[in-house]
Short mmCIF file of C-alpha atoms and ligand atoms in Angstrom, two decimals:
data_model
loop_
_atom_site.label_atom_id
_atom_site.label_comp_id
_atom_site.label_asym_id
_atom_site.label_seq_id
_atom_site.Cartn_x
_atom_site.Cartn_y
_atom_site.Cartn_z
CA MET A 1 89.45 121.70 104.08
CA ASN A 2 88.02 118.39 103.63
CA LEU A 3 88.17 116.82 100.19
CA HIS A 4 85.65 114.90 98.94
CA GLU A 5 86.94 111.17 97.43
CA PHE A 6 86.24 111.52 93.66
CA GLN A 7 88.67 115.05 94.77
CA ALA A 8 90.59 113.01 96.43
CA LYS A 9 91.78 110.21 94.43
CA GLY A 10 92.29 113.10 91.51
CA LEU A 11 95.29 114.67 93.87
CA LEU A 12 96.20 111.45 95.15
CA ARG A 13 96.45 110.16 90.84
CA SER A 14 98.76 112.78 90.10
CA TYR A 15 101.05 112.16 92.39
CA GLY A 16 100.88 108.20 90.47
CA VAL A 17 99.55 107.01 93.86
CA PRO A 18 97.30 103.73 92.40
CA VAL A 19 93.30 104.18 92.55
CA PRO A 20 90.90 103.23 90.77
CA ASP A 21 89.40 104.75 87.30
CA GLY A 22 86.45 106.68 87.79
CA GLY A 23 84.38 109.32 87.05
CA VAL A 24 81.85 111.53 88.60
CA ALA A 25 78.11 111.44 87.63
CA SER A 26 75.08 114.04 89.57
CA THR A 27 72.23 111.77 87.95
CA ALA A 28 71.19 107.99 86.51
CA SER A 29 72.57 108.89 82.50
CA ASP A 30 75.43 110.14 83.66
CA ALA A 31 76.27 107.45 86.09
CA LEU A 32 75.81 105.13 82.77
CA ARG A 33 77.88 107.51 80.61
CA VAL A 34 80.18 107.23 82.90
CA ALA A 35 79.94 103.47 83.89
CA LYS A 36 80.15 102.72 79.45
CA GLU A 37 84.03 104.46 79.47
CA LEU A 38 84.92 102.56 82.14
CA ASN A 39 85.68 99.74 80.48
CA SER A 40 84.99 97.46 82.69
CA ASP A 41 82.53 94.52 83.79
CA ARG A 42 82.12 94.68 87.36
CA TRP A 43 81.53 98.29 88.75
CA VAL A 44 81.11 100.41 92.65
CA ILE A 45 79.03 103.30 92.73
CA LYS A 46 79.66 105.44 96.21
CA ALA A 47 78.20 108.36 97.82
CA GLN A 48 79.92 111.64 98.15
CA VAL A 49 79.09 112.58 100.90
CA HIS A 50 81.91 114.03 103.82
CA ALA A 51 81.71 111.24 105.77
CA GLY A 52 83.33 107.78 107.11
CA GLY A 53 80.87 104.69 107.33
CA ARG A 54 79.06 105.17 103.83
CA GLY A 55 79.34 100.84 103.21
CA LYS A 56 77.36 100.01 106.26
CA ALA A 57 74.89 102.70 105.75
CA GLY A 58 74.33 101.97 101.90
CA GLY A 59 76.43 104.16 100.21
CA VAL A 60 78.33 101.93 98.26
CA LYS A 61 77.73 99.52 96.39
CA VAL A 62 79.07 97.45 94.10
CA VAL A 63 77.16 97.14 90.73
CA ASP A 64 77.77 93.21 89.46
CA VAL A 65 75.59 93.59 86.31
CA PHE A 66 75.48 97.12 83.72
CA SER A 67 71.12 96.53 83.38
CA ASP A 68 71.60 97.00 87.64
CA LEU A 69 73.21 99.90 87.71
CA TYR A 70 70.75 103.24 86.58
CA ASP A 71 68.45 102.03 88.86
CA LEU A 72 71.10 101.73 92.04
CA SER A 73 72.71 104.48 90.97
CA ALA A 74 69.01 106.37 91.27
CA ASN A 75 68.30 105.13 94.48
CA MET A 76 71.21 106.39 95.37
CA LEU A 77 71.02 110.16 93.91
CA GLY A 78 68.86 112.09 96.37
CA MET A 79 68.89 109.30 99.48
CA LYS A 80 69.70 110.39 102.28
CA ILE A 81 73.12 108.88 104.57
CA VAL A 82 72.86 108.80 108.02
CA THR A 83 75.98 108.07 109.64
CA LYS A 84 78.00 108.69 113.30
CA GLN A 85 79.86 111.75 111.31
CA THR A 86 76.48 113.17 110.02
CA GLY A 87 74.60 113.45 113.20
CA ALA A 88 71.24 112.47 113.37
CA GLU A 89 69.99 115.36 110.17
CA GLY A 90 72.47 112.96 107.66
CA LYS A 91 73.61 113.81 104.30
CA ILE A 92 71.67 114.33 101.09
CA VAL A 93 73.64 112.61 98.12
CA ARG A 94 74.08 115.25 95.74
CA ARG A 95 76.92 113.23 93.22
CA ILE A 96 77.83 109.71 93.51
CA LEU A 97 81.36 108.70 92.31
CA VAL A 98 80.74 105.46 89.61
CA GLU A 99 84.42 103.47 89.71
CA LYS A 100 85.85 99.79 88.22
CA ALA A 101 85.54 97.35 90.97
CA THR A 102 88.74 96.31 91.96
CA ASP A 103 89.05 92.36 93.04
CA ILE A 104 89.96 93.02 96.63
CA GLN A 105 92.23 90.25 98.82
CA GLN A 106 94.12 92.23 101.29
CA GLU A 107 92.60 95.23 103.07
CA ILE A 108 95.33 97.02 105.24
CA TYR A 109 95.56 100.71 106.65
CA ILE A 110 97.79 103.43 106.50
CA SER A 111 96.75 107.74 107.72
CA PHE A 112 99.07 110.09 107.71
CA LEU A 113 99.57 112.68 110.49
CA VAL A 114 101.25 115.90 112.21
CA ASP A 115 102.08 115.43 115.97
CA ARG A 116 101.83 118.06 117.73
CA ASP A 117 103.63 116.94 120.71
CA SER A 118 107.19 116.13 118.91
CA GLU A 119 105.59 119.04 115.91
CA GLN A 120 107.11 115.06 113.67
CA HIS A 121 104.93 113.44 111.08
CA MET A 122 103.58 109.84 112.00
CA ILE A 123 102.52 107.42 110.19
CA ILE A 124 99.63 105.30 111.14
CA ALA A 125 98.91 101.61 109.15
CA SER A 126 97.43 98.42 110.11
CA SER A 127 97.05 95.19 108.21
CA GLU A 128 93.16 95.76 109.84
CA GLY A 129 92.49 97.80 107.22
CA GLY A 130 88.09 98.52 106.29
CA VAL A 131 87.18 98.83 110.53
CA GLU A 132 87.70 102.12 112.33
CA ILE A 133 91.26 102.59 113.39
CA GLU A 134 89.97 103.70 117.30
CA GLU A 135 88.24 99.55 116.40
CA VAL A 136 91.08 97.78 115.58
CA ALA A 137 93.47 99.94 118.51
CA GLU A 138 91.03 99.09 121.52
CA LYS A 139 91.09 95.23 120.15
CA THR A 140 94.40 94.87 118.64
CA PRO A 141 96.07 97.39 119.74
CA GLU A 142 99.56 95.47 118.99
CA LYS A 143 97.70 95.50 115.04
CA VAL A 144 98.55 99.14 114.55
CA ILE A 145 101.91 100.76 113.75
CA LYS A 146 102.81 103.81 114.33
CA GLU A 147 106.32 104.79 113.33
CA ARG A 148 107.69 108.83 113.13
CA ILE A 149 108.17 110.19 110.07
CA ASN A 150 110.75 113.67 110.29
CA PRO A 151 109.67 116.16 107.90
CA VAL A 152 113.36 117.17 107.24
CA THR A 153 114.61 114.17 106.07
CA GLY A 154 111.22 112.52 104.72
CA MET A 155 109.69 109.03 104.77
CA GLY A 156 112.11 106.90 102.26
CA GLN A 157 111.75 103.34 100.86
CA PHE A 158 112.92 101.66 104.32
CA LEU A 159 110.70 103.32 106.35
CA GLY A 160 108.40 101.94 104.12
CA ARG A 161 109.15 98.01 103.79
CA LYS A 162 109.58 97.99 107.29
CA ILE A 163 106.07 99.32 108.07
CA ALA A 164 105.32 96.17 105.20
CA LYS A 165 107.41 94.01 107.19
CA LYS A 166 105.59 94.42 110.92
CA MET A 167 102.42 94.29 109.17
CA GLY A 168 103.71 90.85 107.58
CA LEU A 169 102.37 91.98 104.13
CA ASP A 170 103.75 89.23 100.90
CA PRO A 171 107.60 89.74 101.19
CA LYS A 172 106.78 90.35 97.87
CA LEU A 173 104.46 93.45 98.27
CA LEU A 174 107.14 94.99 100.67
CA ASN A 175 108.49 98.03 97.71
CA LYS A 176 105.13 98.45 96.37
CA PHE A 177 103.20 98.86 99.57
CA ALA A 178 106.12 101.49 100.22
CA ASP A 179 106.92 103.08 96.76
CA VAL A 180 102.85 104.13 97.17
CA ALA A 181 103.60 104.92 100.83
CA ASN A 182 106.02 107.59 100.03
CA LYS A 183 103.89 108.92 97.20
CA LEU A 184 101.23 109.27 100.15
CA TYR A 185 103.36 111.13 102.15
CA GLN A 186 104.44 113.46 100.06
CA CYS A 187 101.10 114.19 98.74
CA PHE A 188 100.27 115.78 102.34
CA VAL A 189 103.64 117.31 102.75
CA ASP A 190 103.34 118.72 99.09
CA HIS A 191 99.79 120.27 100.86
CA ASP A 192 100.49 120.83 104.50
CA GLY A 193 97.94 118.45 105.11
CA MET A 194 96.81 117.54 108.77
CA MET A 195 95.07 114.02 107.90
CA LEU A 196 95.62 111.87 104.50
CA GLU A 197 93.91 108.84 105.51
CA ILE A 198 93.69 105.48 103.44
CA ASN A 199 90.88 103.04 104.13
CA PRO A 200 91.24 101.19 102.64
CA MET A 201 93.93 100.43 100.55
CA VAL A 202 94.17 97.18 99.52
CA VAL A 203 96.06 94.16 98.21
CA THR A 204 94.37 93.22 94.75
CA GLY A 205 93.97 89.44 93.13
CA SER A 206 96.84 90.15 90.83
CA GLY A 207 99.15 91.44 93.72
CA ASP A 208 98.96 95.17 93.11
CA ILE A 209 98.55 98.00 95.61
CA VAL A 210 95.35 100.13 95.53
CA CYS A 211 94.06 102.74 97.80
CA LEU A 212 90.24 102.37 97.39
CA ASP A 213 88.99 105.22 100.02
CA ALA A 214 90.68 108.42 100.62
CA LYS A 215 89.84 111.10 103.28
CA MET A 216 92.34 114.42 103.24
P1 ADP B 1 83.39 103.97 103.30
O1 ADP B 1 85.21 104.00 104.29
O2 ADP B 1 83.14 105.59 103.87
O3 ADP B 1 82.71 103.18 104.50
P2 ADP B 1 85.00 102.51 101.74
O4 ADP B 1 85.64 103.46 100.26
O5 ADP B 1 86.17 102.58 102.23
O6 ADP B 1 83.79 104.21 102.25
O7 ADP B 1 84.38 101.71 100.90
C1 ADP B 1 83.95 100.45 101.57
C2 ADP B 1 83.90 99.80 101.39
O8 ADP B 1 83.40 98.79 100.11
C3 ADP B 1 85.71 98.97 101.25
O9 ADP B 1 86.55 98.80 102.32
C4 ADP B 1 86.07 97.96 99.84
O10 ADP B 1 85.49 96.61 100.84
C5 ADP B 1 84.87 98.43 99.05
N1 ADP B 1 84.86 99.42 97.98
C6 ADP B 1 85.20 100.77 97.98
N2 ADP B 1 86.09 101.06 96.50
C7 ADP B 1 85.55 99.67 96.16
C8 ADP B 1 86.16 99.33 95.23
N3 ADP B 1 86.78 100.96 93.93
N4 ADP B 1 86.27 97.98 93.90
C9 ADP B 1 85.26 97.88 95.07
N5 ADP B 1 85.18 97.30 95.85
C10 ADP B 1 84.99 98.66 97.08
MG1 MG B 2 86.84 103.93 104.05
#
């Protein structure tokens, strides 16, 4: 089963994973109401379709001025998103996620999957977030970090810190990263996930870690 971003984020939130505050809207007036409730001065509207690469296809828009929100939402609702994963026929946007815009300092990549050969879980991470991991693997394979997780013993703080160090994260962030990675892993395990991908996970201007996208 494929979850929409807003559903995956709701699940992650219940595990204590930091995700931006937000709500779903299916009309432009809904979007205004959600944005008002968010108590922010910048928003992001995001097409809820099953496809990555929405950003490049016009399915993610930062809104800096409240008076622009209605029209931008109205334009996105009903639009057709065409990406590699949707095929040429594309997908019509029926719902958008209205979120607080996050102040991004650094974008990183993290995912969990089941390695069939070893029957173990794998964590894949990279300091190069926000782009497709296949692209990173092709151009700069040394920037893709892979570690096995023994499903019996679980992940633990040590492995999280090790990965953060390998990515070259600010030493102040090692524990925060390990904490979020462990919560993500717990959610992945509890739901018998095949794949959980956060791209991007970001470091904010105030030194927090937030998951901006979620694919499950
Ligand atoms: P997709 O992977 O489908 O293109 P993402 O959710 O990854 O969609 O969004 C694309 C980009 O938009 C992200 O890499 C990030 O830079 C930006 N973005 C997404 N959500 C937010 C947010 N809440 N605040 C600020 N920027 C965001
Ligand atoms: Mg993404």
